[in-house]
mmCIF file of C-alpha atoms in Angstrom:
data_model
loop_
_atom_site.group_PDB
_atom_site.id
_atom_site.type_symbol
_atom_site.label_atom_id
_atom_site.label_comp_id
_atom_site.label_asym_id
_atom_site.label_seq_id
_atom_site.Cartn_x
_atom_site.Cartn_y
_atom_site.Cartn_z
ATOM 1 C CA UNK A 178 -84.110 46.735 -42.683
ATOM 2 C CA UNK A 179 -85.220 44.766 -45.684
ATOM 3 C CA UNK A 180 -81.637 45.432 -47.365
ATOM 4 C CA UNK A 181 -79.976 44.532 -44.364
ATOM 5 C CA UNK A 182 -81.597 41.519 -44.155
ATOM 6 C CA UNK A 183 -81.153 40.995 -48.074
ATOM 7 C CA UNK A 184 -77.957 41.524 -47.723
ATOM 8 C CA UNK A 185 -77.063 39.018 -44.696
ATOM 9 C CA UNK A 186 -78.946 36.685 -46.413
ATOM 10 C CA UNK A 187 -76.901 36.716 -49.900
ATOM 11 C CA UNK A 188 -73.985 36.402 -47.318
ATOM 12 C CA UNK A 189 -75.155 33.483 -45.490
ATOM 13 C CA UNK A 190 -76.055 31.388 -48.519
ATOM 14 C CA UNK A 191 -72.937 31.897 -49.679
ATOM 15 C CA UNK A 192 -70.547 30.756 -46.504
ATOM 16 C CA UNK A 193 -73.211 27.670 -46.803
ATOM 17 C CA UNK A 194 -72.185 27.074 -50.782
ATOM 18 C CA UNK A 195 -68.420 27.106 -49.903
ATOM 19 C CA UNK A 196 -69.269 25.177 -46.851
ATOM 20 C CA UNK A 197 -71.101 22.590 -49.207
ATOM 21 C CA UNK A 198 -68.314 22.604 -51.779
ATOM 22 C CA UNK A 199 -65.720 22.208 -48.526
ATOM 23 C CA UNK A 200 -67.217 18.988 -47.548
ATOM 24 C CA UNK A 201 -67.829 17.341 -50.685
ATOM 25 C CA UNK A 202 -64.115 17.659 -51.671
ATOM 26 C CA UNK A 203 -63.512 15.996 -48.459
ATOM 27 C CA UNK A 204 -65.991 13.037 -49.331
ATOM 28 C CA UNK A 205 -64.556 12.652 -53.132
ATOM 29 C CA UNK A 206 -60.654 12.825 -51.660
ATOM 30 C CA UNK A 207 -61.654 10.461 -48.685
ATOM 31 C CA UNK A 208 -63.665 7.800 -51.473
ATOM 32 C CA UNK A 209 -60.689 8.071 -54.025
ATOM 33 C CA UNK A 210 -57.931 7.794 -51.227
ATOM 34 C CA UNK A 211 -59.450 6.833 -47.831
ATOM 35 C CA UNK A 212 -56.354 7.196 -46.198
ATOM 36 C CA UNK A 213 -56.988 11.346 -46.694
ATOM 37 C CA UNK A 214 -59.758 11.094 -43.551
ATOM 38 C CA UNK A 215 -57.401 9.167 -41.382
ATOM 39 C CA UNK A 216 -57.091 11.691 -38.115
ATOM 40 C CA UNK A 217 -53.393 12.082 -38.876
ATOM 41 C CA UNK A 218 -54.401 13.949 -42.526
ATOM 42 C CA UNK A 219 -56.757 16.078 -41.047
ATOM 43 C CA UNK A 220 -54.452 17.546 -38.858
ATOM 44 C CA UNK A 221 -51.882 17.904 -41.555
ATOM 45 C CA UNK A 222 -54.233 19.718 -43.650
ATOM 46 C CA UNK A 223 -55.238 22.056 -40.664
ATOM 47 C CA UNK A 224 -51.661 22.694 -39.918
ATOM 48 C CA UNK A 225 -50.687 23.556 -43.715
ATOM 49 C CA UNK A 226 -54.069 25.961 -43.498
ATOM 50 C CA UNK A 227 -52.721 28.083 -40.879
ATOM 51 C CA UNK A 228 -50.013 30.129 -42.480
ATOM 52 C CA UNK A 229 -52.051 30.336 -45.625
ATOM 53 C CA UNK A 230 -55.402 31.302 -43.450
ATOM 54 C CA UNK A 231 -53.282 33.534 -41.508
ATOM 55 C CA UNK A 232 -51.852 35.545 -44.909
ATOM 56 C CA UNK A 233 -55.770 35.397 -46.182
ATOM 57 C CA UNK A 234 -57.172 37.443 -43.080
ATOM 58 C CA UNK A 235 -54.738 39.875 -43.616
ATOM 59 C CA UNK A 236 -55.641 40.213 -47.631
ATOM 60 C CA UNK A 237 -59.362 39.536 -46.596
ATOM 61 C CA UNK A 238 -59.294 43.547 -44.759
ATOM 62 C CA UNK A 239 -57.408 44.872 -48.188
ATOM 63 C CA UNK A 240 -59.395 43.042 -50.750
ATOM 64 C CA UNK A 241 -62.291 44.150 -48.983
ATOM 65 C CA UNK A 242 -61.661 48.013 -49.648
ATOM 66 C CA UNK A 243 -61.309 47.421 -53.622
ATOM 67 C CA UNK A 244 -57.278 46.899 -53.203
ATOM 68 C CA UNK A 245 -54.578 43.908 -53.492
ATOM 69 C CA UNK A 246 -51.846 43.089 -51.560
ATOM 70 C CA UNK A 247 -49.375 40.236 -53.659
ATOM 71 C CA UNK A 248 -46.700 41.214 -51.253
ATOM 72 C CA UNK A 249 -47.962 38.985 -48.387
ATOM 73 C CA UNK A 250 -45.652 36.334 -48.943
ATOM 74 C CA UNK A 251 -42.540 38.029 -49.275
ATOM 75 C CA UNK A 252 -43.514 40.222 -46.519
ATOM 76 C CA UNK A 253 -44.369 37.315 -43.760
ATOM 77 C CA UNK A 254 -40.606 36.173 -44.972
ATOM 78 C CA UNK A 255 -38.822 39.365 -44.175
ATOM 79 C CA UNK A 256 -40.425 39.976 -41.076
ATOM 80 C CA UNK A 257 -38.995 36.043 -39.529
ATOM 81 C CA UNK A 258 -35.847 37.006 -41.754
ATOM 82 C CA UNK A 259 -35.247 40.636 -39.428
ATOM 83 C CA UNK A 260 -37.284 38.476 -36.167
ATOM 84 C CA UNK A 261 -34.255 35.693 -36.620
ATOM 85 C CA UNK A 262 -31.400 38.610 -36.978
ATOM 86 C CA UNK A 263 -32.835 40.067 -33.996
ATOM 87 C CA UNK A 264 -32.539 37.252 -32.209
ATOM 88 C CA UNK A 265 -29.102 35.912 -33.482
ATOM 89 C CA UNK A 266 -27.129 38.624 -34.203
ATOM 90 C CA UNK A 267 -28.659 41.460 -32.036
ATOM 91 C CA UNK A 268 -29.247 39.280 -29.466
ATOM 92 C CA UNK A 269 -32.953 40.383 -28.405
ATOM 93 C CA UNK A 270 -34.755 38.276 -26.244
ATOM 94 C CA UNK A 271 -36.968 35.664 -28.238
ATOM 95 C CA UNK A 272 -39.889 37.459 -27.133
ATOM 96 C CA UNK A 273 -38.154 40.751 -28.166
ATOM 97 C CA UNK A 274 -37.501 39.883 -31.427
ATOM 98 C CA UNK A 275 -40.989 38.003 -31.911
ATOM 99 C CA UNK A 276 -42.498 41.548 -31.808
ATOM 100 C CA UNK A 277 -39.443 43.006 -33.880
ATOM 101 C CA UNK A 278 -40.722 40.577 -36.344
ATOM 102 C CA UNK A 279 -44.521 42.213 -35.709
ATOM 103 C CA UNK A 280 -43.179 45.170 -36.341
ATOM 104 C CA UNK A 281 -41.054 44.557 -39.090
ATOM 105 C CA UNK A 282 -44.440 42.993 -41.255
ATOM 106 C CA UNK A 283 -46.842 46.159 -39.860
ATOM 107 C CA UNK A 284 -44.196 48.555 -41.054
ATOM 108 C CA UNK A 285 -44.299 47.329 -44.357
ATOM 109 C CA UNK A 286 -48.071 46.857 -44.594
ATOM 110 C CA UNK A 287 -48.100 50.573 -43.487
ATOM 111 C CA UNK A 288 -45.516 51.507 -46.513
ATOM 112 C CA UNK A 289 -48.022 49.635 -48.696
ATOM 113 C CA UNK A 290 -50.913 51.616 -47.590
ATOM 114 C CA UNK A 291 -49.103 55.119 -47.802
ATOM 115 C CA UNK A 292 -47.454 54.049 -50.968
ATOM 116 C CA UNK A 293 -51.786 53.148 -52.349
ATOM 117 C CA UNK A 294 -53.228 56.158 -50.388
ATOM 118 C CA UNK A 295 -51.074 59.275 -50.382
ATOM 119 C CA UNK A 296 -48.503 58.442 -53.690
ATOM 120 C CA UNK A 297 -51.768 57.081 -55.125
ATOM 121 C CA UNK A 298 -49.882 54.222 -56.995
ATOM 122 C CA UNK A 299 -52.226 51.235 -57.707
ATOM 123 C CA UNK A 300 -52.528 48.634 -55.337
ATOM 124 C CA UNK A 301 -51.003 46.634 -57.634
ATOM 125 C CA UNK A 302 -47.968 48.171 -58.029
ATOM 126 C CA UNK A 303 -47.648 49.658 -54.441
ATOM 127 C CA UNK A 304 -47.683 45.936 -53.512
ATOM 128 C CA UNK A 305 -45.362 44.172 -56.394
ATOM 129 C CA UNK A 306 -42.540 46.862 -55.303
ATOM 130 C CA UNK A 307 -43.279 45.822 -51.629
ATOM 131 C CA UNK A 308 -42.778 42.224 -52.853
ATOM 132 C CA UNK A 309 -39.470 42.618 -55.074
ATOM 133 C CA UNK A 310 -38.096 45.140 -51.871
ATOM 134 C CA UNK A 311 -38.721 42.591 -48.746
ATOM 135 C CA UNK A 312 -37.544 39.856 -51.212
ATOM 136 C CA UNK A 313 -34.076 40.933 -51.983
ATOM 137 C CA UNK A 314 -34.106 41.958 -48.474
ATOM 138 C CA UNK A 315 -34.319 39.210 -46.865
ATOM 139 C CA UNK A 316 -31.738 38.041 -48.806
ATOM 140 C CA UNK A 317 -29.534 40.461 -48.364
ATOM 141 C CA UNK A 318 -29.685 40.304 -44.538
ATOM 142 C CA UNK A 319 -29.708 36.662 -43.930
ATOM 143 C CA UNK A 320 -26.750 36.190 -46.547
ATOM 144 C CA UNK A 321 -28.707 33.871 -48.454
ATOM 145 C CA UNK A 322 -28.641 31.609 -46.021
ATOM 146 C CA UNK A 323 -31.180 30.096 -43.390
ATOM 147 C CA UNK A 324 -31.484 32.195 -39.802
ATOM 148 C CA UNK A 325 -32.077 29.755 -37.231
ATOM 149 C CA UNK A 326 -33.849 29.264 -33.766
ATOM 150 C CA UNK A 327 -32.158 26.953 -32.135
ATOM 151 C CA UNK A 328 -31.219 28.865 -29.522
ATOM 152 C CA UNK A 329 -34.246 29.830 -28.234
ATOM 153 C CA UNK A 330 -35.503 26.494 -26.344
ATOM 154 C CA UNK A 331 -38.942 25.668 -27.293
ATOM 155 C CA UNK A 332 -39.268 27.821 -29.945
ATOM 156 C CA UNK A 333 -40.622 25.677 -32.276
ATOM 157 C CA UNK A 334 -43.517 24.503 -30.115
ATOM 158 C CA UNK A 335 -45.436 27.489 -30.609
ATOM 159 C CA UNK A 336 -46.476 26.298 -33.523
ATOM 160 C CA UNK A 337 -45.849 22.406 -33.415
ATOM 161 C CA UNK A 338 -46.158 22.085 -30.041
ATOM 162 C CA UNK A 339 -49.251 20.269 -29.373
ATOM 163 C CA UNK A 340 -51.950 22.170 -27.612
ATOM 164 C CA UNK A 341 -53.177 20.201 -23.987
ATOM 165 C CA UNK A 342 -51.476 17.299 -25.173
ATOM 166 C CA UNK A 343 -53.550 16.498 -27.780
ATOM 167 C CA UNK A 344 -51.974 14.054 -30.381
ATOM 168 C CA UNK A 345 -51.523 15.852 -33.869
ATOM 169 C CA UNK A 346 -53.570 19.077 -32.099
ATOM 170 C CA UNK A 347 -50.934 21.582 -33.091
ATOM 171 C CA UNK A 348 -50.389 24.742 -31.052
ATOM 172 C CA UNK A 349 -50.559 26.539 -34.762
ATOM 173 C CA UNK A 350 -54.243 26.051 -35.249
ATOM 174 C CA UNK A 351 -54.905 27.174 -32.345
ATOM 175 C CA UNK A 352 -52.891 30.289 -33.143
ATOM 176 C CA UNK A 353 -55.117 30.300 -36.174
ATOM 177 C CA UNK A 354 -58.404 30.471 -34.450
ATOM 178 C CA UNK A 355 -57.687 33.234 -32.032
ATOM 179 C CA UNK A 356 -56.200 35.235 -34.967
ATOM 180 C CA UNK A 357 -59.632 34.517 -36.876
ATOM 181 C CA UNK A 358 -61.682 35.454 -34.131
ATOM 182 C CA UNK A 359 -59.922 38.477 -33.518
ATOM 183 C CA UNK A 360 -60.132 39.439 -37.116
ATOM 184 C CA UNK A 361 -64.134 38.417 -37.320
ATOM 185 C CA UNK A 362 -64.287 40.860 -34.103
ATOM 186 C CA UNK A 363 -62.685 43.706 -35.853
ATOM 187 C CA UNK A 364 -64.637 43.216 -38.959
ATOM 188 C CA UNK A 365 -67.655 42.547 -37.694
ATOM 189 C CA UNK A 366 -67.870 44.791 -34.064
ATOM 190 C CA UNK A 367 -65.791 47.956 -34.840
ATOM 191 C CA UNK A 368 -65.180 50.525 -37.154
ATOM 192 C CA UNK A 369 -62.505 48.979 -38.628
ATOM 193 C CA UNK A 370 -64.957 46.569 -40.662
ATOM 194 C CA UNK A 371 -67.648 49.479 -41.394
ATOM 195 C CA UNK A 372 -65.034 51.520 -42.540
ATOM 196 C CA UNK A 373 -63.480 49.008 -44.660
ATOM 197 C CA UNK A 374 -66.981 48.358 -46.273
ATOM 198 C CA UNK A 375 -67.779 51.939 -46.876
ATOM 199 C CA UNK A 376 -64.226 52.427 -48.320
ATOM 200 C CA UNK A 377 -64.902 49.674 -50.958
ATOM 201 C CA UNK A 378 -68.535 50.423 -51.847
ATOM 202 C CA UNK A 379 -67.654 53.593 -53.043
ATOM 203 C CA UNK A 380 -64.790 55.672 -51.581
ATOM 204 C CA UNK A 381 -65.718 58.936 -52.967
ATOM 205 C CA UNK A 382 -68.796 58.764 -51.215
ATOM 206 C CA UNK A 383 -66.946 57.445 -47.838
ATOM 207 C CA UNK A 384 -64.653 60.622 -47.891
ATOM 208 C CA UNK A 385 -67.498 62.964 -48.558
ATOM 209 C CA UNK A 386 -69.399 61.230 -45.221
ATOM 210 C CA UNK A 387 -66.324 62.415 -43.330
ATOM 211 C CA UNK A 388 -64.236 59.078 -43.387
ATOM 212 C CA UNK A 389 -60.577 59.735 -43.514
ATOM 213 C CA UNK A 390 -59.990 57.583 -46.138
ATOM 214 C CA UNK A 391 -56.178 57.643 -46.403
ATOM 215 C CA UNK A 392 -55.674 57.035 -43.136
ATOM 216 C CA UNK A 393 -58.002 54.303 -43.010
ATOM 217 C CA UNK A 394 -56.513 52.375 -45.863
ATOM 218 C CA UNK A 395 -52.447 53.106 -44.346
ATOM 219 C CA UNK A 396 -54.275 51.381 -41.225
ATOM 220 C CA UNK A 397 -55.792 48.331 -43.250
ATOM 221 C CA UNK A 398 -52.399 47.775 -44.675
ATOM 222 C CA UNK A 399 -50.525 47.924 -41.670
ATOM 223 C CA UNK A 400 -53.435 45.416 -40.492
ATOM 224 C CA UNK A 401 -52.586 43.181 -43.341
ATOM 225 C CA UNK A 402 -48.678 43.510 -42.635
ATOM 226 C CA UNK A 403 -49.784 42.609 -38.820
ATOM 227 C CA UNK A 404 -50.966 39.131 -40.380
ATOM 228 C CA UNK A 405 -47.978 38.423 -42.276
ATOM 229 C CA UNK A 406 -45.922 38.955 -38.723
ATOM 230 C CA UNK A 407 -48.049 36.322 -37.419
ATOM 231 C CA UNK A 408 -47.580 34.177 -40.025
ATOM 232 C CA UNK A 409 -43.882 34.679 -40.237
ATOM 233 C CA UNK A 410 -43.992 33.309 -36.380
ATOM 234 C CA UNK A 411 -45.918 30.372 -37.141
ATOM 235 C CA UNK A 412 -43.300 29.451 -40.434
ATOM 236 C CA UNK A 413 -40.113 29.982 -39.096
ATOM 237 C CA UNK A 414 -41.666 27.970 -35.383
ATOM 238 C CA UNK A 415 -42.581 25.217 -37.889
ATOM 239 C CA UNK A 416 -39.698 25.303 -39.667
ATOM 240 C CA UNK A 417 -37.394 26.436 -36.646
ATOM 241 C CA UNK A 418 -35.730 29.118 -39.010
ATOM 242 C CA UNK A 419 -36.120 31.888 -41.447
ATOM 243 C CA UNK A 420 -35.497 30.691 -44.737
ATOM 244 C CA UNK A 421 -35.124 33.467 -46.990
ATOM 245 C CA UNK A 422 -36.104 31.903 -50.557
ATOM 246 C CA UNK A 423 -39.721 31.360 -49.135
ATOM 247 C CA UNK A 424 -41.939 33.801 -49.854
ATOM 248 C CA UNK A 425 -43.177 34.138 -53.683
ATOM 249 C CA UNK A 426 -45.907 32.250 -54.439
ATOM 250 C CA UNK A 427 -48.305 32.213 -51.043
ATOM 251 C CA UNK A 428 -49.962 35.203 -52.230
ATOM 252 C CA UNK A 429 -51.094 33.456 -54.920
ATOM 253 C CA UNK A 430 -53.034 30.979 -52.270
ATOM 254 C CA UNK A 431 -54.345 33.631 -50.068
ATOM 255 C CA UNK A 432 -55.966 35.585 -52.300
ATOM 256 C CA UNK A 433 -57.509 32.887 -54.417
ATOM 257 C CA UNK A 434 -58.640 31.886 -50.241
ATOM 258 C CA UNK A 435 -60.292 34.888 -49.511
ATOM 259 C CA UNK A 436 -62.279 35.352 -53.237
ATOM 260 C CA UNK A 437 -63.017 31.567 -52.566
ATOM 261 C CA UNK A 438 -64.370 32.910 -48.941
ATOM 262 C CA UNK A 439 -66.402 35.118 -50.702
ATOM 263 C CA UNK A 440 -64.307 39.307 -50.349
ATOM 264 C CA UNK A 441 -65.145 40.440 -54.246
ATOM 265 C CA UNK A 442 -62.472 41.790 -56.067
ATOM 266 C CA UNK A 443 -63.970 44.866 -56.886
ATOM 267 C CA UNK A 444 -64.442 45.653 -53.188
ATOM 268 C CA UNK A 445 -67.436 46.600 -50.657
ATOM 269 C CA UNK A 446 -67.993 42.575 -49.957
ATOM 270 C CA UNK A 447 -65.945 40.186 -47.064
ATOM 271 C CA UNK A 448 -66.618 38.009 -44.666
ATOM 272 C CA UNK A 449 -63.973 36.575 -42.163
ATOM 273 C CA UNK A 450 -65.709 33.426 -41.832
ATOM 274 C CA UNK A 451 -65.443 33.044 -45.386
ATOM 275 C CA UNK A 452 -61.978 33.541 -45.929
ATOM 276 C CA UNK A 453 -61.113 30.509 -43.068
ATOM 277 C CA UNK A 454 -63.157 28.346 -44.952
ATOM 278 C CA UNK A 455 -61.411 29.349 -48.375
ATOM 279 C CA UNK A 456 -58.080 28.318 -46.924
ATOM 280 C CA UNK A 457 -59.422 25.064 -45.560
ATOM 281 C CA UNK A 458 -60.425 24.133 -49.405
ATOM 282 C CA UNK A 459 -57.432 25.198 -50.809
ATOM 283 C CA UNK A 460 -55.694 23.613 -48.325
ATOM 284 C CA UNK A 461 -57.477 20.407 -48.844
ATOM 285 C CA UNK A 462 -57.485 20.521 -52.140
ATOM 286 C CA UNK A 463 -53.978 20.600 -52.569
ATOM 287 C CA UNK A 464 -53.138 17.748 -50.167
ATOM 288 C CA UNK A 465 -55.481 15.527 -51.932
ATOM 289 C CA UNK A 466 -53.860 16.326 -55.246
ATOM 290 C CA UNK A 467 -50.623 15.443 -53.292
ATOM 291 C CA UNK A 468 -51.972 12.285 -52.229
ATOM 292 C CA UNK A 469 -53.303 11.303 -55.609
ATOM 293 C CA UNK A 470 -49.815 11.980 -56.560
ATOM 294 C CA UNK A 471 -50.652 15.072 -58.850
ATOM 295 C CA UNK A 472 -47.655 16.767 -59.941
ATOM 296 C CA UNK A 473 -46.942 19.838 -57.930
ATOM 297 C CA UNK A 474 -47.365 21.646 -61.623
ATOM 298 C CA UNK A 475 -50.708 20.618 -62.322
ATOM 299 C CA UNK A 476 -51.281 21.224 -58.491
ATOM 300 C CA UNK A 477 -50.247 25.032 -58.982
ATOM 301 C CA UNK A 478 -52.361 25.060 -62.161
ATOM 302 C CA UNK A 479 -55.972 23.894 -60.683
ATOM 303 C CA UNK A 480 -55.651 26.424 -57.965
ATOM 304 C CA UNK A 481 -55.077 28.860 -60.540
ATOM 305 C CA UNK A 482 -58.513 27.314 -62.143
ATOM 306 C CA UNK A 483 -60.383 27.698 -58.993
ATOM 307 C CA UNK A 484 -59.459 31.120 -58.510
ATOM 308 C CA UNK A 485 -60.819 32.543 -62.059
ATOM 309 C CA UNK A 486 -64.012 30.729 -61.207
ATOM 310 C CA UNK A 487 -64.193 31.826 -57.933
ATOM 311 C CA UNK A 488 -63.517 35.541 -59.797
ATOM 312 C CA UNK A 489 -66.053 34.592 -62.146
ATOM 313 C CA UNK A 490 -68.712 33.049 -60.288
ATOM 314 C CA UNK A 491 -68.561 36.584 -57.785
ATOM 315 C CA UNK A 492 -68.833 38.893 -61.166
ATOM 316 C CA UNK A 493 -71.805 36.559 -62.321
ATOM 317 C CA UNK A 494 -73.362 36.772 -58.358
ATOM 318 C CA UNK A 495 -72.403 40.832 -58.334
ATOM 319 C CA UNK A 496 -74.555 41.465 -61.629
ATOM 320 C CA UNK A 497 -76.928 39.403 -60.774
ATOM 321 C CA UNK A 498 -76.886 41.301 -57.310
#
């Protein structure tokens, strides 16, 4: 009981920290440029956190177990790329070939995990041949050239559609929530998160309890490739097509949002909440570099700062732990 509670405590004061660091990089944005907490900002910045927060749930479950997924970005492309084809050339019903594109991403999250679990390549690896494959893939399919959704009437207002009514309330957060909450309910309520934890505190010792560990992992992935489906929906809504170059460079974002949110590296350590509140700093951060008119190179290079500190600053907590 007293390490439980030790435990929940470390965890606690440490969504609080982020949570403190969240709102006082609202305050300095809003005093240099008060035109950042006009109502119309704050919903932009919620609306550029949801494919980001979407891709970070998914690498929150993998991180979690002591792996890495960088293939999340190239991945959530592929699967709109192959949801768009469906759509357009095979001509599924929208609905049809929104859970093609499902599919599509938890097939490849499942490759991942078989690739990590039963090939026994590093997670590292296993992931950057996911990311070069689904790249020139989506290529490939879409002939270099957008895939659109025009044709399906009202497509795009599942993600900028606004929700009730509600000026600037975009149906995409909302997508984000229930995806959160789901994921917080799975980490936190099932053996999906108690797994993942033992996995990541020490798997030797998981498999000797009588954990299937490979199959737990080839699930995880697939659970991270489930994500990147979502988050393929909410692009190519926003976007109202599959654009193939996207891709490289959001998993950059979402994992420096989940280590923000407080999932260690080295695994055995996560929390859900954690990870949405990551992506709402990086998020913010970056749009009030944008406002300040920071080049988008120095933009790319301070959240490459804030990710080796927010590596750093978990090593430093870890030891100290």
């Amino acid at each position: 009981m007293k390490v439980k509670s030790l435990l929940k405590n470390k965890d606690v004061s440490h969504k609080l920290i982020i949570l403190a660091t969240f709102f006082l990089l609202v305050i300095f944005f809003s005093i240099m440029k008060p035109s950042y907490a006009s109502y119309d900002n704050i919903m932009t910045i919620l609306l550029a956190t949801c494919v980001n927060g979407l891709l970070a749930l998914g690498c929150s479950f993998v991180i979690i177990t002591g792996g890495i997924d960088i293939s999340v970005g190239t991945v959530m492309t592929f699967s709109c790329v192959m949801s768009g084809t469906a759509f357009t050339v095979w001509h599924f019903p929208i609905w049809l070939a929104i859970l093609f594109g499902f599919l599509v991403g938890t097939l490849c999250g499942a490759i991942n995990g078989f690739a990590v679990a039963k090939m026994m390549l590093p997670p590292f690896i296993a992931t950057m041949a996911m990311q070069m494959i689904t790249k020139g893939l989506s290529l490939v399919v879409s002939g270099i050239k957008p895939v659109y959704f025009t044709g399906a009437d009202g497509y795009q207002n599942i993600a900028i559609g606004e929700f009730l009514g509600i000026p600037g309330f975009y149906n995409a957060i909302i997508i984000l929530v229930i995806a959160a909450i789901v994921a917080h309910i799975l980490f936190s309520r099932t053996l999906i998160g108690r797994y993942d934890l033992a996995i990541g505190s020490n798997e030797e010792a998981a498999r000797l309890s009588g954990i299937k560990v490979n199959q737990w992992k080839i699930g995880i992935y697939a659970l991270c490739g489930f994500f990147c489906g979502v988050a393929g929906l909410v692009m190519s809504s926003r976007l109202n097509s599959a654009q193939p170059q996207l891709g490289p460079g959001y998993e950059l974002e979402a994992i420096a949002a989940a280590v923000i949110g407080g999932n260690s590296l080295t695994g055995g350590e996560g929390s859900i909440v954690g990870t949405l509140i990551g992506a709402l700093i990086i998020s913010s951060l970056t749009n009030g570099l944008r406002i300040m008119a920071v080049s988008t190179e120095i933009q790319s290079a301070i959240v490459g700062l804030v990710l080796a500190l927010a590596v750093f600053f978990d090593q430093m907590r870890r030891k100290k732990g």
